[in-house]
Amino acid sequence: FLGWGGAATGTKTSIALVMSTNQTVRASFGIPLPVALDNPNLVWTTGGSAAWYGQTAVSEDGTNAAQTGLISSSQQTWLQAVASNLTQNCQLSFWWNVSSQSPDNLAFALDGSQLYSIAGEAVGWKRVIVNLTAGTHTLLWTYAKGSGDIPTGIPFTDSGWVDQVQIGIAPAITNQPASQMVAQGGTAILNVAASGTAPNYQWYFNGKALAGQNSASLNLNNIQPASAGSYYAVANNPFGIATSAVAVVI
């Protein structure tokens, strides 16, 4: 149970309501928004003609995501988060999806300015990365409907979804791998380092990814002529990627 809506407010499972005329009372059930959006560090609010809610039926990560509230023609439903007191420039990353009929759309605004919108019957999950400056920012997702849907025979869910909202720093290479000359049968060790939020690594040899080589160090044992070539690493996280310089092993 998430809370009451309409003529009632609050999150207690049992309430008393005195009415002198007909009123609408809604009970909302679902996964809490901080859980569905994978970010309990942001302050989440929702409103409009209906509230967003967490659910498990549609998600990018296979667990849960936030879904737009059920609205009718000429209505809208919004989801907002405030990122407070960021101490340095960073990036916002999130996944979103929509199934709608134009002009209905899901839009994202930063500090009151709309940056992106998506619409269509089967858009699919897409990642968005937005640069944030140090300070405080308001993040707003809004699903808005037009005057009415037109029967086209193309099915759509009339909903939008947001998943995996994260704030962090894109990787940057801080230590480059060095070229080496190694005798046949010898060992070469290549090292790379990257700043940023928990970067992952992938090493490449002559442009092809090396399976299982995902650490900051690459050990090349028993060097043979076939081992000679160009090596580099790619660091990545949800906020971006960075590619190292090429190290030549001969």
Short mmCIF file of C-alpha atoms in Angstrom, two decimals:
data_model
loop_
_atom_site.label_atom_id
_atom_site.label_comp_id
_atom_site.label_asym_id
_atom_site.label_seq_id
_atom_site.Cartn_x
_atom_site.Cartn_y
_atom_site.Cartn_z
CA PHE A 1 0.00 0.00 0.00
CA LEU A 2 1.43 3.37 -1.07
CA GLY A 3 -1.16 5.87 0.09
CA TRP A 4 -4.55 7.51 -0.35
CA GLY A 5 -5.61 9.91 -3.08
CA GLY A 6 -8.62 11.97 -4.10
CA ALA A 7 -10.56 13.20 -1.06
CA ALA A 8 -8.23 11.32 1.31
CA THR A 9 -4.52 11.75 2.02
CA GLY A 10 -1.91 9.92 4.02
CA THR A 11 -0.23 6.55 4.09
CA LYS A 12 -1.95 4.81 7.03
CA THR A 13 -3.74 1.63 6.00
CA SER A 14 -6.85 2.60 7.98
CA ILE A 15 -8.42 6.08 7.93
CA ALA A 16 -11.69 7.74 8.92
CA LEU A 17 -13.33 10.09 6.43
CA VAL A 18 -16.36 12.30 7.04
CA MET A 19 -18.21 13.33 3.86
CA SER A 20 -21.17 15.65 3.36
CA THR A 21 -21.40 14.96 -0.38
CA ASN A 22 -20.13 12.43 -2.92
CA GLN A 23 -16.33 12.21 -2.98
CA THR A 24 -13.75 10.07 -4.78
CA VAL A 25 -11.27 8.13 -2.68
CA ARG A 26 -8.39 6.22 -4.26
CA ALA A 27 -6.08 3.65 -2.69
CA SER A 28 -2.73 3.23 -4.45
CA PHE A 29 -0.76 -0.01 -4.37
CA GLY A 30 2.64 -0.77 -5.85
CA ILE A 31 6.37 -0.65 -5.29
CA PRO A 32 7.66 2.55 -3.62
CA LEU A 33 9.07 4.97 -6.18
CA PRO A 34 12.60 5.11 -4.68
CA VAL A 35 12.82 1.32 -5.09
CA ALA A 36 11.29 1.24 -8.57
CA LEU A 37 13.63 4.02 -9.74
CA ASP A 38 16.72 2.47 -8.10
CA ASN A 39 17.56 5.68 -6.27
CA PRO A 40 16.57 6.20 -2.60
CA ASN A 41 18.90 9.23 -2.34
CA LEU A 42 16.60 11.55 -4.30
CA VAL A 43 13.37 13.05 -2.97
CA TRP A 44 10.58 11.78 -5.22
CA THR A 45 7.13 13.35 -5.66
CA THR A 46 4.36 12.67 -8.16
CA GLY A 47 1.13 14.36 -9.12
CA GLY A 48 -1.09 15.68 -11.88
CA SER A 49 -4.35 13.91 -12.68
CA ALA A 50 -2.92 10.61 -11.39
CA ALA A 51 0.19 9.49 -9.52
CA TRP A 52 3.09 7.46 -10.90
CA TYR A 53 3.67 4.12 -9.19
CA GLY A 54 6.22 1.30 -9.03
CA GLN A 55 5.49 -2.00 -10.77
CA THR A 56 7.25 -5.15 -12.00
CA ALA A 57 5.47 -5.90 -15.29
CA VAL A 58 7.59 -3.54 -17.44
CA SER A 59 11.20 -2.61 -16.63
CA GLU A 60 14.58 -2.20 -18.31
CA ASP A 61 16.56 -4.12 -15.69
CA GLY A 62 14.13 -7.01 -15.33
CA THR A 63 13.09 -6.09 -11.78
CA ASN A 64 10.86 -3.00 -11.51
CA ALA A 65 10.31 0.52 -12.83
CA ALA A 66 8.05 3.54 -12.33
CA GLN A 67 4.96 3.78 -14.52
CA THR A 68 2.77 6.75 -15.37
CA GLY A 69 -0.60 7.07 -13.67
CA LEU A 70 -3.78 6.26 -15.57
CA ILE A 71 -5.05 9.47 -17.18
CA SER A 72 -7.68 10.52 -19.71
CA SER A 73 -7.76 12.98 -22.61
CA SER A 74 -6.21 16.42 -21.97
CA GLN A 75 -4.70 15.28 -18.66
CA GLN A 76 -1.14 14.78 -17.51
CA THR A 77 0.77 12.89 -14.81
CA TRP A 78 4.20 13.91 -13.57
CA LEU A 79 7.16 12.50 -11.64
CA GLN A 80 9.68 14.83 -10.00
CA ALA A 81 12.98 14.50 -8.17
CA VAL A 82 15.25 17.12 -6.65
CA ALA A 83 19.01 16.54 -6.77
CA SER A 84 20.34 18.74 -3.98
CA ASN A 85 23.76 20.21 -3.27
CA LEU A 86 25.80 18.51 -5.97
CA THR A 87 29.41 19.38 -5.17
CA GLN A 88 30.80 19.02 -8.70
CA ASN A 89 29.75 18.73 -12.31
CA CYS A 90 28.35 15.26 -13.03
CA GLN A 91 25.91 13.33 -15.18
CA LEU A 92 22.32 12.12 -14.82
CA SER A 93 21.54 8.76 -16.41
CA PHE A 94 18.12 7.15 -16.77
CA TRP A 95 16.23 4.71 -18.97
CA TRP A 96 12.75 5.46 -20.29
CA ASN A 97 10.10 3.95 -22.51
CA VAL A 98 6.64 4.87 -23.76
CA SER A 99 3.71 3.31 -25.59
CA SER A 100 1.45 6.11 -26.77
CA GLN A 101 -0.44 7.57 -29.68
CA SER A 102 0.76 10.95 -30.95
CA PRO A 103 0.45 13.69 -29.76
CA ASP A 104 0.55 11.93 -26.36
CA ASN A 105 4.16 11.89 -25.18
CA LEU A 106 6.55 11.43 -22.29
CA ALA A 107 8.82 14.44 -21.75
CA PHE A 108 11.82 15.21 -19.55
CA ALA A 109 12.61 18.69 -18.23
CA LEU A 110 15.62 19.95 -16.29
CA ASP A 111 15.07 22.98 -14.06
CA GLY A 112 11.90 23.91 -15.93
CA SER A 113 13.29 23.55 -19.47
CA GLN A 114 12.15 20.59 -21.56
CA LEU A 115 15.10 18.71 -23.05
CA TYR A 116 13.64 15.55 -24.57
CA SER A 117 10.36 13.82 -25.38
CA ILE A 118 9.42 10.42 -26.78
CA ALA A 119 6.19 9.15 -28.34
CA GLY A 120 5.00 6.14 -30.30
CA GLU A 121 3.22 2.83 -29.95
CA ALA A 122 6.38 0.74 -29.46
CA VAL A 123 9.39 2.92 -28.68
CA GLY A 124 11.42 0.49 -26.56
CA TRP A 125 13.85 1.30 -23.77
CA LYS A 126 16.28 4.15 -24.40
CA ARG A 127 19.04 5.56 -22.17
CA VAL A 128 19.37 9.31 -21.64
CA ILE A 129 22.49 11.01 -20.24
CA VAL A 130 22.27 14.66 -19.16
CA ASN A 131 25.09 16.87 -17.88
CA LEU A 132 24.47 18.46 -14.48
CA THR A 133 26.42 21.37 -13.05
CA ALA A 134 27.26 21.65 -9.36
CA GLY A 135 24.31 22.86 -7.29
CA THR A 136 20.67 21.82 -7.01
CA HIS A 137 18.50 20.63 -9.91
CA THR A 138 14.85 19.72 -10.45
CA LEU A 139 14.22 16.68 -12.64
CA LEU A 140 10.72 16.32 -14.11
CA TRP A 141 9.14 13.58 -16.24
CA THR A 142 5.63 14.31 -17.58
CA TYR A 143 3.26 12.12 -19.55
CA ALA A 144 0.62 14.25 -21.27
CA LYS A 145 -2.39 13.26 -23.36
CA GLY A 146 -4.03 15.22 -26.16
CA SER A 147 -7.72 15.72 -26.81
CA GLY A 148 -8.43 12.08 -27.61
CA ASP A 149 -7.13 8.84 -29.11
CA ILE A 150 -7.96 7.91 -32.71
CA PRO A 151 -8.60 4.23 -33.53
CA THR A 152 -5.80 3.07 -35.85
CA GLY A 153 -5.68 -0.66 -35.25
CA ILE A 154 -2.18 -0.33 -33.77
CA PRO A 155 -2.18 -1.43 -30.10
CA PHE A 156 -0.54 0.73 -27.45
CA THR A 157 -0.47 0.73 -23.65
CA ASP A 158 -1.05 4.48 -23.15
CA SER A 159 1.72 4.56 -20.54
CA GLY A 160 5.28 5.67 -19.96
CA TRP A 161 8.02 4.19 -17.78
CA VAL A 162 11.25 5.38 -16.15
CA ASP A 163 13.94 3.12 -14.68
CA GLN A 164 17.44 3.23 -13.14
CA VAL A 165 17.80 6.94 -12.36
CA GLN A 166 21.43 7.50 -11.37
CA ILE A 167 23.71 10.48 -10.79
CA GLY A 168 27.47 10.10 -11.09
CA ILE A 169 30.60 11.03 -13.00
CA ALA A 170 31.63 9.77 -16.44
CA PRO A 171 34.99 7.96 -16.64
CA ALA A 172 38.21 9.66 -17.72
CA ILE A 173 41.51 7.87 -18.29
CA THR A 174 44.06 8.90 -15.65
CA ASN A 175 46.81 6.34 -16.35
CA GLN A 176 47.62 5.16 -19.87
CA PRO A 177 48.99 1.70 -20.74
CA ALA A 178 52.61 1.80 -21.93
CA SER A 179 54.05 0.15 -25.03
CA GLN A 180 56.52 -2.66 -24.34
CA MET A 181 59.16 -4.73 -26.11
CA VAL A 182 59.11 -8.28 -24.76
CA ALA A 183 61.21 -11.29 -25.66
CA GLN A 184 59.43 -14.38 -26.96
CA GLY A 185 58.13 -16.39 -23.99
CA GLY A 186 58.23 -13.38 -21.72
CA THR A 187 55.46 -11.50 -19.93
CA ALA A 188 53.90 -8.09 -20.60
CA ILE A 189 51.71 -6.31 -18.05
CA LEU A 190 49.53 -3.44 -19.24
CA ASN A 191 47.86 -1.13 -16.71
CA VAL A 192 45.14 1.47 -17.06
CA ALA A 193 43.25 3.61 -14.57
CA ALA A 194 40.16 5.78 -14.88
CA SER A 195 38.41 8.27 -12.64
CA GLY A 196 34.64 8.46 -12.39
CA THR A 197 31.89 6.47 -10.70
CA ALA A 198 32.88 2.78 -10.43
CA PRO A 199 34.18 2.32 -13.98
CA ASN A 200 34.20 -1.08 -15.66
CA TYR A 201 37.00 -2.07 -18.04
CA GLN A 202 37.30 -3.99 -21.29
CA TRP A 203 40.63 -4.67 -23.02
CA TYR A 204 40.98 -4.86 -26.81
CA PHE A 205 43.63 -6.45 -29.04
CA ASN A 206 43.91 -5.20 -32.61
CA GLY A 207 40.40 -3.78 -32.31
CA LYS A 208 38.71 -6.91 -30.95
CA ALA A 209 37.47 -7.34 -27.38
CA LEU A 210 39.43 -9.82 -25.28
CA ALA A 211 36.97 -12.15 -23.55
CA GLY A 212 37.18 -12.06 -19.78
CA GLN A 213 39.73 -9.22 -19.66
CA ASN A 214 37.75 -6.76 -17.54
CA SER A 215 40.19 -5.52 -14.90
CA ALA A 216 42.50 -2.53 -14.83
CA SER A 217 45.50 -4.79 -15.56
CA LEU A 218 46.11 -7.06 -18.52
CA ASN A 219 48.71 -9.82 -18.06
CA LEU A 220 50.12 -11.30 -21.25
CA ASN A 221 52.06 -14.46 -20.44
CA ASN A 222 54.27 -16.50 -22.75
CA ILE A 223 54.44 -13.82 -25.42
CA GLN A 224 54.51 -15.24 -28.95
CA PRO A 225 54.63 -13.55 -32.38
CA ALA A 226 50.83 -13.78 -32.55
CA SER A 227 50.66 -11.72 -29.33
CA ALA A 228 52.33 -8.74 -30.93
CA GLY A 229 50.02 -5.88 -31.80
CA SER A 230 47.97 -2.99 -30.47
CA TYR A 231 46.25 -3.09 -27.09
CA TYR A 232 43.92 -0.55 -25.50
CA ALA A 233 41.24 -0.42 -22.80
CA VAL A 234 37.76 1.10 -22.65
CA ALA A 235 36.39 2.31 -19.31
CA ASN A 236 32.63 2.67 -19.02
CA ASN A 237 29.84 3.29 -16.51
CA PRO A 238 26.21 4.44 -16.84
CA PHE A 239 27.39 8.01 -17.48
CA GLY A 240 29.81 7.56 -20.38
CA ILE A 241 32.87 5.83 -21.82
CA ALA A 242 36.58 6.65 -22.15
CA THR A 243 39.15 4.96 -24.35
CA SER A 244 42.82 4.69 -23.43
CA ALA A 245 45.79 5.32 -25.66
CA VAL A 246 47.05 2.38 -27.72
CA ALA A 247 49.94 0.38 -26.28
CA VAL A 248 52.03 -1.60 -28.76
CA VAL A 249 53.54 -4.89 -27.64
CA ILE A 250 56.37 -6.23 -29.82
#
